[in-house]
PDB file of C-alpha atoms and ligand atoms in Angstrom:
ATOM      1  CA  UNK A1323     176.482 118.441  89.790  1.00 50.00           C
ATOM      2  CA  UNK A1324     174.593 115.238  88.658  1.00 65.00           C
ATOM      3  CA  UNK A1325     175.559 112.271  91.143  1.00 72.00           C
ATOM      4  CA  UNK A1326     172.852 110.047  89.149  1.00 76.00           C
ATOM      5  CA  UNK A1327     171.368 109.575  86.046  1.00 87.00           C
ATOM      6  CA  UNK A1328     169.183 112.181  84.062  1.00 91.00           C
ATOM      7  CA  UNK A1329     166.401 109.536  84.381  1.00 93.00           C
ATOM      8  CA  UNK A1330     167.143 108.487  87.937  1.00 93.00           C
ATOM      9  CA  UNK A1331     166.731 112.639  88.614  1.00 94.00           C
ATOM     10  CA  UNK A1332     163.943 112.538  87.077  1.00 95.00           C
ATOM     11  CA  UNK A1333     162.144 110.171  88.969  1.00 95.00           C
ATOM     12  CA  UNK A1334     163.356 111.310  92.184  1.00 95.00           C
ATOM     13  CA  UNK A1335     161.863 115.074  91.440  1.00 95.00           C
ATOM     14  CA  UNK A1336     158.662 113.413  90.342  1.00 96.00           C
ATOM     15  CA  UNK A1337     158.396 111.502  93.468  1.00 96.00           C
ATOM     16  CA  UNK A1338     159.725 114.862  95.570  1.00 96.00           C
ATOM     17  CA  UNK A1339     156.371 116.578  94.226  1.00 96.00           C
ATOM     18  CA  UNK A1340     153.882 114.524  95.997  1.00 94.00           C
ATOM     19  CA  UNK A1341     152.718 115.109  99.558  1.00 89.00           C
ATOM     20  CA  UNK A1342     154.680 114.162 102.630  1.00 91.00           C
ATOM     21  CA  UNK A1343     157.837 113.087 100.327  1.00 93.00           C
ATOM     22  CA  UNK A1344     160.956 114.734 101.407  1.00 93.00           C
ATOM     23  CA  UNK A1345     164.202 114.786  99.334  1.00 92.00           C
ATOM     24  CA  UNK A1346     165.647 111.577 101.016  1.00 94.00           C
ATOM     25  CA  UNK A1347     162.145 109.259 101.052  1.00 96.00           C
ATOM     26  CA  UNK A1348     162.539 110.504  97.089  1.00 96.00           C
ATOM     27  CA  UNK A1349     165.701 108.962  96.741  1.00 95.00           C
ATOM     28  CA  UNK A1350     164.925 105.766  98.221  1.00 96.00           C
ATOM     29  CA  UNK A1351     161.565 105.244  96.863  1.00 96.00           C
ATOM     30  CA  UNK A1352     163.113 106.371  93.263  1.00 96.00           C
ATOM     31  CA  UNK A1353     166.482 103.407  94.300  1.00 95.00           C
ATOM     32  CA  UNK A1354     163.597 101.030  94.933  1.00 97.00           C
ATOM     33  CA  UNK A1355     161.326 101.548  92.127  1.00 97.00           C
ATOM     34  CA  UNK A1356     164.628 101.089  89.809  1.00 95.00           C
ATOM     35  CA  UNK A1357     165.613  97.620  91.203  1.00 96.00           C
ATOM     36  CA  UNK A1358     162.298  96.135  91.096  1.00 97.00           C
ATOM     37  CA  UNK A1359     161.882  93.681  88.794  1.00 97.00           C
ATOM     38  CA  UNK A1360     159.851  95.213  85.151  1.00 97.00           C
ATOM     39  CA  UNK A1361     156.740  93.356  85.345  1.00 97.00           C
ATOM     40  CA  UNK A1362     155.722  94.908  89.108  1.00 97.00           C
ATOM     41  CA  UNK A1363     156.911  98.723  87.485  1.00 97.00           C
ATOM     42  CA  UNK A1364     154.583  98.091  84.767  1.00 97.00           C
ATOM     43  CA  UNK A1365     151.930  97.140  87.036  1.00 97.00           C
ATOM     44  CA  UNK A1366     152.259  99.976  89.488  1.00 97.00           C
ATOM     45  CA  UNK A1367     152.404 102.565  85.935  1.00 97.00           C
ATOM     46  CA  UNK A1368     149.030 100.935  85.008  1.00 97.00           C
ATOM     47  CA  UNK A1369     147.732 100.896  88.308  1.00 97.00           C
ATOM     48  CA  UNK A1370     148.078 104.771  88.753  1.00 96.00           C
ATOM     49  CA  UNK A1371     147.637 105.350  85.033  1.00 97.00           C
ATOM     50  CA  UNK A1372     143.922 103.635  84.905  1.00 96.00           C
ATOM     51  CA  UNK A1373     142.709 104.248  88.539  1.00 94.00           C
ATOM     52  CA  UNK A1374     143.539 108.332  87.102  1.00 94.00           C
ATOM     53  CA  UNK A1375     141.514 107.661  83.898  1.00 94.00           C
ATOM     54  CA  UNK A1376     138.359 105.576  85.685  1.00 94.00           C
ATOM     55  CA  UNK A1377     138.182 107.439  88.849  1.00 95.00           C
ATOM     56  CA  UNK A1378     135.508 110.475  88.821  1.00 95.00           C
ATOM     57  CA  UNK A1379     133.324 112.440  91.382  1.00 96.00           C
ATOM     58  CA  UNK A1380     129.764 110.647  92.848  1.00 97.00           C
ATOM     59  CA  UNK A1381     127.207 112.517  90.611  1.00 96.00           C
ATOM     60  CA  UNK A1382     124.967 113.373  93.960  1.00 96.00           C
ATOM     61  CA  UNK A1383     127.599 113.371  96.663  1.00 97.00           C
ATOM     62  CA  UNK A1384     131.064 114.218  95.039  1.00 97.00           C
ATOM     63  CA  UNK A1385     133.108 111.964  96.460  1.00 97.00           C
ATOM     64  CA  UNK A1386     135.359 109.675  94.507  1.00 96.00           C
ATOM     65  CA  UNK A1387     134.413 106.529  92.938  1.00 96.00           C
ATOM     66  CA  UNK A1388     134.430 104.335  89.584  1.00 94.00           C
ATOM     67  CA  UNK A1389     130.365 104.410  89.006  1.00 92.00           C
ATOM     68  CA  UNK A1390     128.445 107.463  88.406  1.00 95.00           C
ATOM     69  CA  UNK A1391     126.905 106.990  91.822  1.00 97.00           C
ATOM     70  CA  UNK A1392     128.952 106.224  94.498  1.00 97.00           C
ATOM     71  CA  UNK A1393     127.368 102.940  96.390  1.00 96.00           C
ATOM     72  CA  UNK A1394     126.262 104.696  99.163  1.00 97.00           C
ATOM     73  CA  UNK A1395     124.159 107.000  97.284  1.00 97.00           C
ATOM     74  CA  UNK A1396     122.668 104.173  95.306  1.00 97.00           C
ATOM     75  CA  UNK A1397     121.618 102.299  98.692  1.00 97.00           C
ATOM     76  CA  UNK A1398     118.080 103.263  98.893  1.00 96.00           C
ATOM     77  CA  UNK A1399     118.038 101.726 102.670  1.00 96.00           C
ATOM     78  CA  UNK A1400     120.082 104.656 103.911  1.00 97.00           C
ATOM     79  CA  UNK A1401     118.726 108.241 104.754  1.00 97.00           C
ATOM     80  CA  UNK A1402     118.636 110.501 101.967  1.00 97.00           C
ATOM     81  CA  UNK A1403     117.442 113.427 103.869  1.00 97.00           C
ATOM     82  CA  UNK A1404     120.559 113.120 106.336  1.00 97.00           C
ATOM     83  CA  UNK A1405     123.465 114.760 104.719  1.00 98.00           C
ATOM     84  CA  UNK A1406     126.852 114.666 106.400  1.00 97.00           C
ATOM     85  CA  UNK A1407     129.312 117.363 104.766  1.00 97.00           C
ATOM     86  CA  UNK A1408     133.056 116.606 105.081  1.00 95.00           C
ATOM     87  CA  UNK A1409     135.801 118.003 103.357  1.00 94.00           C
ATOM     88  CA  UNK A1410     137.562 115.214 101.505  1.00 93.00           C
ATOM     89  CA  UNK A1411     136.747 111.534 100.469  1.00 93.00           C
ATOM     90  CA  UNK A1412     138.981 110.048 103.169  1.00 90.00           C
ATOM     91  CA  UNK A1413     136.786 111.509 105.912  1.00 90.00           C
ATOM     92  CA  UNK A1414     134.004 109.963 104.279  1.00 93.00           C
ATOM     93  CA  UNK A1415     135.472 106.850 104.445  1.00 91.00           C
ATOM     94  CA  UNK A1416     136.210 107.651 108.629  1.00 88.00           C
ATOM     95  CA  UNK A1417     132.640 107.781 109.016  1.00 90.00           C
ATOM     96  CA  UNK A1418     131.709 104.766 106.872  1.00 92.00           C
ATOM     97  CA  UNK A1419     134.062 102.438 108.916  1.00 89.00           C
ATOM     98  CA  UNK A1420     132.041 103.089 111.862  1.00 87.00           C
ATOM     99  CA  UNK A1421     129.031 101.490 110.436  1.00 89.00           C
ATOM    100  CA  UNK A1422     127.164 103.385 112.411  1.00 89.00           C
ATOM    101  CA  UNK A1423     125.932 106.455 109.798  1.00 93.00           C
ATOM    102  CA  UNK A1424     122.612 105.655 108.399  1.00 95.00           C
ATOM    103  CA  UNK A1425     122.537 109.140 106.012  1.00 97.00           C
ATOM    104  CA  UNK A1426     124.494 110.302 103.164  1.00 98.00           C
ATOM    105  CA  UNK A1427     126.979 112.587 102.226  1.00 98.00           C
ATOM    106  CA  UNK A1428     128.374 115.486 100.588  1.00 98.00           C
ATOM    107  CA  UNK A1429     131.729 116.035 100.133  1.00 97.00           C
ATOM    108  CA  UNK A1430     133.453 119.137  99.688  1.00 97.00           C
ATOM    109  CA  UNK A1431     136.944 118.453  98.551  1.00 96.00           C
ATOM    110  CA  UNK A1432     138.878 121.140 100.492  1.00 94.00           C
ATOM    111  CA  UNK A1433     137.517 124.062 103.126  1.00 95.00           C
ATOM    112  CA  UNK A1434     137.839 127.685 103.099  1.00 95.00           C
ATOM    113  CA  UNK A1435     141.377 128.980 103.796  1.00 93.00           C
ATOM    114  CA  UNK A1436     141.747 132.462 103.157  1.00 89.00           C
ATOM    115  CA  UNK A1437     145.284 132.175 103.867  1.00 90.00           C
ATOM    116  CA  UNK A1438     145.781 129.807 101.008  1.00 89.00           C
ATOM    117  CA  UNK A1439     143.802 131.461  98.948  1.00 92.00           C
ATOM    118  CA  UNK A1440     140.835 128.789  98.798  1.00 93.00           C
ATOM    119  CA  UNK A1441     137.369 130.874  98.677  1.00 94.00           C
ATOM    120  CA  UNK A1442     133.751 129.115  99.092  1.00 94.00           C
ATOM    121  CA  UNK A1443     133.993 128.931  94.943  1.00 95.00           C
ATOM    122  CA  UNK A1444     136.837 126.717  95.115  1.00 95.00           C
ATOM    123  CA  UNK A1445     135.223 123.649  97.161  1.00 96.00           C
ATOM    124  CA  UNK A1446     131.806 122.323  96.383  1.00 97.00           C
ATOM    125  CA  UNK A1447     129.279 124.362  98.097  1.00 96.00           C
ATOM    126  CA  UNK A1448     127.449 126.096  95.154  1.00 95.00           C
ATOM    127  CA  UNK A1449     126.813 121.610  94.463  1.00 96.00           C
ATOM    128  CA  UNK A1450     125.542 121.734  98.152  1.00 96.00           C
ATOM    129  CA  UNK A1451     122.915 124.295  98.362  1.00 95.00           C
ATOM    130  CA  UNK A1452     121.655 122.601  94.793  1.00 95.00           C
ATOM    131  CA  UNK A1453     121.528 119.423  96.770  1.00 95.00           C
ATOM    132  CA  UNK A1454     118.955 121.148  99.520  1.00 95.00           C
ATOM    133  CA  UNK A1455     116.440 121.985  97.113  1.00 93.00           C
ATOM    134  CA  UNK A1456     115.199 118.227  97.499  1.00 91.00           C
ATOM    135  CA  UNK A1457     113.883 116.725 100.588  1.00 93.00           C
ATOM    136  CA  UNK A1458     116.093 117.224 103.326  1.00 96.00           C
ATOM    137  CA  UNK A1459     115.575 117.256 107.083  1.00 96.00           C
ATOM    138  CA  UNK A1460     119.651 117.899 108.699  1.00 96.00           C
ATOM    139  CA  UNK A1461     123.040 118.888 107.761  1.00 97.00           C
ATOM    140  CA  UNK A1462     125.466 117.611 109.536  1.00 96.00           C
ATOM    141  CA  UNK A1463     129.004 119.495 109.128  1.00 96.00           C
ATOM    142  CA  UNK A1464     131.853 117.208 110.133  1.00 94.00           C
ATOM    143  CA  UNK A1465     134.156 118.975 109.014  1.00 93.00           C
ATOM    144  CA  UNK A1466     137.608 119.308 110.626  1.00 88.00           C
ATOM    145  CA  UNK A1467     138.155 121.278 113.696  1.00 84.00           C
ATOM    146  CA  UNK A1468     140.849 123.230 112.397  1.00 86.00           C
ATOM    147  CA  UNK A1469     140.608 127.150 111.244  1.00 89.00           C
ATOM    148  CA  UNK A1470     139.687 125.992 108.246  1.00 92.00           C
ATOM    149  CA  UNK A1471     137.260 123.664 109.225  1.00 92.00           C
ATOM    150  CA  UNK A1472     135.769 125.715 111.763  1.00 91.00           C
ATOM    151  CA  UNK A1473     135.350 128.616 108.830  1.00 93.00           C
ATOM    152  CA  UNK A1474     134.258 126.465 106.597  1.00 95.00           C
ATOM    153  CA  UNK A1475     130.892 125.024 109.196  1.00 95.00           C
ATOM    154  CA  UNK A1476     130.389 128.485 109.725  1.00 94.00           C
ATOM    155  CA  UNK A1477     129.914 129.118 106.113  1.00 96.00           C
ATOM    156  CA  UNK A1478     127.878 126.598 105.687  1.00 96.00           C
ATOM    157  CA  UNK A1479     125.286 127.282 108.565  1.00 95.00           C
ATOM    158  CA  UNK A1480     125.135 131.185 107.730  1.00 95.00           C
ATOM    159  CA  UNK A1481     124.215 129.619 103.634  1.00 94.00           C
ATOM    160  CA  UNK A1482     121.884 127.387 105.282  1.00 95.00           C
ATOM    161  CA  UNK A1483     119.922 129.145 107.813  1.00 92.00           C
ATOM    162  CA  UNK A1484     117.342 130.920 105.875  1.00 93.00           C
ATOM    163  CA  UNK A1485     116.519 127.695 104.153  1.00 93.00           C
ATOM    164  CA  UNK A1486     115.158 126.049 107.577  1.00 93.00           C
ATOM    165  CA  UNK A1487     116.608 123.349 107.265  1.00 96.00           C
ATOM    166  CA  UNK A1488     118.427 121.813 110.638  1.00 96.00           C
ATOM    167  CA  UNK A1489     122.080 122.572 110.683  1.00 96.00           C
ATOM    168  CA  UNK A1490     124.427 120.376 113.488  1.00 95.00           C
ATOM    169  CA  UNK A1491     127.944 120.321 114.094  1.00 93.00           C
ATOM    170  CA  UNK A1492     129.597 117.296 115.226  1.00 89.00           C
ATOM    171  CA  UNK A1493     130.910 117.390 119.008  1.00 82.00           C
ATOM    172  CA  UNK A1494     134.482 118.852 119.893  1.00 69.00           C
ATOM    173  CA  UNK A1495     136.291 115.700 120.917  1.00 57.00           C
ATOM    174  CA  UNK A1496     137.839 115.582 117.346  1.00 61.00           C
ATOM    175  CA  UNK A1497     141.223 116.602 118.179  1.00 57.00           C
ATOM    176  CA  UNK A1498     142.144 119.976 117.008  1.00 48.00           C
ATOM    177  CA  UNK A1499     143.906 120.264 112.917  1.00 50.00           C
ATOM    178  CA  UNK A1500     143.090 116.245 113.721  1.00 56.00           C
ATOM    179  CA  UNK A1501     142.642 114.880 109.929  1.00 64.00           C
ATOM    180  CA  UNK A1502     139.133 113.105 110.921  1.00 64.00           C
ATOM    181  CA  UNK A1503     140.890 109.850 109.089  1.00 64.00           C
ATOM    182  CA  UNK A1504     143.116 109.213 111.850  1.00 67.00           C
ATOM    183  CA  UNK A1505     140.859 109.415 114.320  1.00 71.00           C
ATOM    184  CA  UNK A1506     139.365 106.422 115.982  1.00 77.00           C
ATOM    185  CA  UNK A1507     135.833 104.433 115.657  1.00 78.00           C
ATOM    186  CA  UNK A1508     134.779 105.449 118.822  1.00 78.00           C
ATOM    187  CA  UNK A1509     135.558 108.788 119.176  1.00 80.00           C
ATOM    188  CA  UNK A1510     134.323 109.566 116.205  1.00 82.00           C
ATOM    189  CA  UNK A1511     130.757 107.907 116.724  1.00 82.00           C
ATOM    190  CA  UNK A1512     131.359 110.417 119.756  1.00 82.00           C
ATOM    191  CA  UNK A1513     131.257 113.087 118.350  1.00 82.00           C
ATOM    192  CA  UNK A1514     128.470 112.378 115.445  1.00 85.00           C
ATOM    193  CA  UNK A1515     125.997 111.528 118.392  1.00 83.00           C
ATOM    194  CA  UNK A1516     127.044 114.663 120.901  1.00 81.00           C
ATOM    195  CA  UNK A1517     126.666 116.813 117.800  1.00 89.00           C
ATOM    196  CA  UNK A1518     125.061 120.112 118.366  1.00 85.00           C
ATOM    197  CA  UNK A1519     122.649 122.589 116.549  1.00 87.00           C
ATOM    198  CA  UNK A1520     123.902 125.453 114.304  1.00 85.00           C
TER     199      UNK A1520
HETATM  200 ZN1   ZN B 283     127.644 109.560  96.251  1.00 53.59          ZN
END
């Protein structure tokens, strides 16, 4: 039975695909988006439309930005043999709002999860262990403490370990399946100074 129209069902499915949008938050986003006025639809199409076109990975650290390197891999004042590996751009940007991180980054974009079927192929480690053959001192691995997470560090120190190079984990303080974005300044200063070796 179609209550609406074929375009108004439309939208809402659209909208019901992305992440965290149940049927009803579909409806009323859909509702809304339909009574706003053209010119601020048009925008928000563009918007999307252009940040999808422009927006690409770092060329050293992956993460997501509109230059080929991302400005904190341009900024020769930071530490370029400190690498901090997290698994998503977001966490990145955790750790940048602290102010506190002198090194750089490397970011994975996922972690191992057998159980969805992600393998160490699918996220960016082969881009890692190229990354080591320059001069680095530590890896940090911040990245979540969930299973995942936790396989994921393990991963990474077992890859890393004949290479010599220090391996640390941040501190446990990072609540547990915690998304490291919605975790505080402190606590997360916390746990990149308590971190321990691999
Ligand atoms: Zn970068």
């Amino acid at each position: 039975m179609d209550l609406y129209s074929g375009y108004i069902n439309k939208l809402i499915e659209e909208l019901g695909a992305l992440p965290g949008i149940g049927s009803k938050s579909a409806q009323r986003l859909a509702f809304h988006l339909i009574n706003m006025p053209q010119d601020r639809v048009k925008r928000l199409a563009d918007t999307i439309v252009e940040a999808k076109a422009n927006v690409r990975y770092c060329r050293e650290c992956f993460t997501l930005t509109d230059k080929d390197v991302c400005p904190v891999c341009a900024n020769q004042r930071r530490n370029h043999k400190m690498i901090m590996v997290v698994e998503n751009t977001r966490d990145l940007a955790a750790y940048e709002k602290t102010g506190r991180y002198e090194g750089i980054y490397h970011v994975l974009h996922g972690a191992i999860s057998p159980m969805l079927g992600i393998g160490p192929g699918d996220i960016k480690l082969k881009e890692l262990m190229e990354r080591l053959r320059g001069d680095v001192d530590e890896v940090i691995i911040a990245t979540n403490s969930s299973l995942e997470g936790e396989t994921t560090a393990m991963y990474i120190s077992k890859m890393i370990k004949p290479t010599g190079i220090r391996v640390t984990r941040i501190a446990s303080g990072v609540p547990v399946g915690g998304d490291l974005e919605y975790i505080d300044e402190v606590t997360l200063l916390r746990a990149l100074e308590g971190r321990v070796e691999l």
